[in-house]
Coordinates of C-alpha atoms in Angstrom, one line a residue:
Chain S
S1 CA -17.2 17.6 2.2
Q2 CA -17.2 13.9 1.3
Q3 CA -18.0 13.1 -2.3
G4 CA -18.3 9.3 -2.1
E5 CA -21.2 7.6 -0.5
E6 CA -21.0 3.9 0.1
D7 CA -23.8 1.5 0.6
P8 CA -24.5 -0.6 2.4
Q9 CA -23.1 1.0 5.5
A10 CA -22.6 -2.5 6.9
L11 CA -22.7 -6.0 5.4
S12 CA -22.5 -9.4 7.1
I13 CA -22.0 -12.5 5.1
Q14 CA -20.9 -16.1 5.5
E15 CA -17.4 -17.2 4.4
G16 CA -17.4 -18.3 0.8
E17 CA -20.2 -15.9 -0.2
N18 CA -19.6 -12.9 -2.5
A19 CA -19.7 -9.4 -1.1
T20 CA -20.8 -6.4 -3.1
M21 CA -20.3 -2.8 -2.0
N22 CA -21.4 0.3 -3.9
C23 CA -20.1 3.8 -4.1
S24 CA -21.6 6.9 -5.6
Y25 CA -20.0 10.2 -6.2
K26 CA -21.0 13.7 -7.4
T27 CA -18.4 15.3 -9.6
S28 CA -16.4 14.3 -12.6
I29 CA -13.4 12.2 -11.8
N30 CA -10.0 11.3 -13.1
N31 CA -9.9 7.9 -11.3
L32 CA -11.6 6.1 -8.4
Q33 CA -9.8 3.9 -5.9
W34 CA -10.9 1.4 -3.2
Y35 CA -9.1 1.1 0.1
R36 CA -9.4 -1.3 3.0
Q37 CA -9.0 -0.5 6.7
N38 CA -8.5 -3.0 9.5
S39 CA -9.2 -2.2 13.1
G40 CA -9.7 1.6 12.6
R41 CA -6.1 2.2 11.6
G42 CA -4.1 2.7 8.4
L43 CA -5.7 2.2 5.0
V44 CA -4.4 -0.1 2.4
H45 CA -4.9 0.6 -1.3
L46 CA -6.7 -2.2 -3.1
I47 CA -7.4 -1.2 -6.7
L48 CA -7.5 1.9 -9.0
I49 CA -9.8 2.3 -11.9
R50 CA -9.5 5.1 -14.4
S51 CA -12.5 7.2 -15.6
N52 CA -12.2 5.6 -19.1
E53 CA -12.2 2.1 -17.8
R54 CA -15.4 0.1 -17.0
E55 CA -14.2 -2.9 -15.2
K56 CA -11.0 -4.1 -13.5
H57 CA -9.9 -7.2 -11.8
S58 CA -7.3 -8.0 -9.1
G59 CA -7.3 -11.5 -7.6
R60 CA -10.7 -11.9 -5.9
L61 CA -11.6 -8.3 -6.4
R62 CA -13.7 -6.9 -9.3
V63 CA -14.4 -3.2 -9.6
T64 CA -16.8 -1.7 -12.0
L65 CA -17.2 2.0 -12.9
D66 CA -20.2 3.7 -14.5
T67 CA -19.4 7.3 -15.1
S68 CA -22.8 8.1 -16.5
K69 CA -24.4 7.1 -13.2
K70 CA -21.4 8.3 -11.2
S71 CA -21.1 5.0 -9.4
S72 CA -18.8 2.2 -8.7
S73 CA -19.0 -1.3 -7.2
L74 CA -16.5 -3.5 -5.5
L75 CA -17.1 -7.2 -5.6
I76 CA -15.1 -9.6 -3.4
T77 CA -15.6 -13.2 -4.5
A78 CA -15.3 -16.3 -2.2
S79 CA -15.0 -14.1 0.9
R80 CA -12.8 -15.1 3.8
A81 CA -12.9 -14.2 7.4
A82 CA -9.7 -12.2 6.8
D83 CA -11.7 -9.9 4.5
T84 CA -13.5 -8.5 7.5
A85 CA -12.7 -4.8 7.4
S86 CA -14.0 -1.4 6.4
Y87 CA -13.9 -0.6 2.7
F88 CA -13.7 2.9 1.4
C89 CA -14.0 4.3 -2.1
A90 CA -12.1 7.5 -2.9
T91 CA -12.2 9.7 -5.9
V92 CA -9.6 11.9 -7.6
P93 CA -11.5 14.8 -9.2
E94 CA -11.1 15.5 -12.9
Y95 CA -9.3 18.7 -12.1
G96 CA -7.5 18.3 -8.9
N97 CA -5.1 16.1 -7.0
K98 CA -6.8 15.3 -3.7
L99 CA -8.4 12.0 -2.8
V100 CA -12.0 12.4 -1.5
F101 CA -13.1 9.5 0.6
G102 CA -16.6 8.1 1.3
A103 CA -17.9 7.1 4.6
G104 CA -17.1 3.4 4.1
T105 CA -18.8 0.0 4.3
I106 CA -18.1 -2.3 7.2
L107 CA -17.8 -5.9 6.0
R108 CA -18.0 -8.8 8.4
V109 CA -17.3 -12.2 7.1
K110 CA -18.4 -15.0 9.4
S111 CA -16.6 -18.3 9.5
Chain Y
G1 CA 11.8 3.8 5.6
A2 CA 9.7 0.9 4.5
G3 CA 6.4 2.6 5.2
V4 CA 4.8 5.7 6.6
S5 CA 5.6 6.0 10.2
Q6 CA 3.4 8.0 12.7
S7 CA 4.1 8.8 16.3
P8 CA 2.9 8.6 18.9
S9 CA 0.5 5.7 18.2
N10 CA -1.7 6.8 21.1
K11 CA -1.9 10.2 22.8
V12 CA -4.1 11.1 25.8
T13 CA -4.2 14.7 26.7
E14 CA -6.2 17.1 28.8
K15 CA -8.6 19.6 27.3
G16 CA -6.7 22.9 26.7
K17 CA -3.3 21.3 26.2
D18 CA -1.4 21.5 22.9
V19 CA -0.4 18.3 21.1
E20 CA 2.0 17.5 18.3
L21 CA 1.6 14.5 16.0
R22 CA 4.4 13.4 13.8
C23 CA 4.5 11.8 10.3
D24 CA 7.5 10.4 8.6
P25 CA 6.6 9.6 5.0
I26 CA 8.1 7.0 2.6
S27 CA 11.4 8.2 1.4
G28 CA 11.2 9.9 -1.9
H29 CA 7.5 10.6 -1.7
T30 CA 6.8 14.3 -2.4
A31 CA 3.2 14.5 -1.5
L32 CA 2.0 14.2 2.1
Y33 CA -1.6 14.3 3.5
W34 CA -3.2 14.5 6.9
Y35 CA -6.7 13.2 7.5
R36 CA -8.9 12.9 10.6
Q37 CA -11.2 10.0 11.2
S38 CA -13.8 10.1 14.0
L39 CA -15.1 6.8 15.4
G40 CA -17.0 4.8 12.7
Q41 CA -16.7 7.6 10.2
G42 CA -14.9 8.2 6.9
L43 CA -11.7 10.2 6.4
E44 CA -11.8 14.0 6.7
F45 CA -9.1 15.7 4.7
L46 CA -7.1 18.2 6.7
I47 CA -4.0 19.4 4.8
Y48 CA -1.9 18.5 1.8
F49 CA 1.8 19.2 1.1
Q50 CA 3.2 18.8 -2.4
G51 CA 7.0 19.4 -2.8
N52 CA 7.9 23.0 -2.2
S53 CA 4.4 24.3 -3.2
A54 CA 2.3 26.1 -0.7
P55 CA 0.2 23.6 1.3
D56 CA -3.5 23.1 0.7
K57 CA -4.9 23.9 4.1
S58 CA -8.5 24.0 3.0
G59 CA -9.5 21.1 5.3
L60 CA -8.2 22.4 8.6
P61 CA -11.3 22.8 10.8
S62 CA -10.1 25.8 12.9
D63 CA -7.1 28.0 13.5
R64 CA -6.2 25.8 16.4
F65 CA -4.9 23.3 13.8
S66 CA -1.6 23.8 11.9
A67 CA 0.9 21.7 10.1
E68 CA 4.4 22.0 8.8
R69 CA 6.7 19.9 6.7
T70 CA 10.3 20.5 7.2
G71 CA 12.9 19.7 4.5
G72 CA 10.2 18.2 2.3
S73 CA 10.1 15.1 4.5
V74 CA 8.8 14.8 8.1
S75 CA 5.6 16.6 8.9
T76 CA 4.1 17.7 12.3
L77 CA 0.4 18.4 12.9
T78 CA -0.1 20.7 15.8
I79 CA -3.4 21.1 17.6
Q80 CA -3.5 24.0 20.1
R81 CA -5.9 24.2 23.1
T82 CA -7.3 20.8 22.4
Q83 CA -11.0 20.2 22.7
Q84 CA -12.9 17.0 23.4
E85 CA -14.3 17.0 19.8
D86 CA -10.7 16.8 18.6
S87 CA -10.6 13.2 19.8
A88 CA -10.1 11.0 16.7
V89 CA -7.6 9.0 14.8
Y90 CA -5.2 11.2 12.8
L91 CA -3.9 9.5 9.7
C92 CA -1.0 10.5 7.5
A93 CA -0.4 9.4 4.0
S94 CA 2.2 9.9 1.4
S95 CA 2.4 9.4 -2.4
L96 CA 5.1 9.5 -4.9
R97 CA 3.7 12.4 -6.8
S98 CA 0.4 14.0 -7.5
G99 CA -0.3 13.5 -11.2
Q100 CA -3.2 13.0 -13.4
T101 CA -2.1 11.5 -16.7
G102 CA -0.5 8.5 -18.2
S103 CA 2.2 6.6 -16.2
T104 CA 1.9 9.1 -13.4
L105 CA -1.6 7.9 -12.6
A106 CA -0.5 5.2 -10.2
K107 CA 1.2 7.9 -8.2
N108 CA -2.2 9.1 -7.0
I109 CA -2.1 6.0 -4.8
Q110 CA -1.6 6.9 -1.2
Y111 CA 0.2 4.9 1.4
F112 CA -1.0 5.3 4.9
G113 CA 0.5 5.2 8.3
A114 CA -1.1 3.4 11.2
G115 CA -2.4 6.6 12.6
T116 CA -2.3 8.4 16.0
R117 CA -5.3 7.9 18.2
L118 CA -5.9 11.1 20.1
S119 CA -8.0 11.2 23.2
V120 CA -8.8 14.5 24.8
L121 CA -10.2 14.2 28.3

């Protein structure tokens, strides 16, 4: 069963605006990752945040993690049309090796 | 190779036929995963290989599904007697090593192939 639940399911914004996606999970984790998927094909890893980290940045991406609420958010600043994709969070359990993916957020950036 | 390679990229088959999907992971990656993604849905874990250990088959939906990994490299996912509900994109991913602590953490990162889109008519 999927652990991560993303919201919103779909998000449509104008180019230049910020996009925020949220992810909630159920069990204790070792780390949480965000992936992007274009056109329903392969996923590309974006960023990994460990359970003892609260915030991480990579370029225009900012990820936060709140383990007390079992939630994470992905912020994409100054969005571009090329950011249009599906975004998935995935968790690695505290005891285990498998990534467990959420259902994803579909982001559309209009130019 | 430079990335994870999957073949075929598209497969159309008739209900009841068997299909084989192939995954060629990144050279040196010891962990290999198969996922299934139905239209507009998230990824459903199917099976996981780690080195020479027994595979984790806990995600296989029925005994019609099987997978093997020969020589610790190429993997084949076989679906017997295909059904229409098997139609989906089948994604393969590999990672350097499954690990939890310290410098091995980054090795949890998975690298995905482009997938095989299976259509069962």
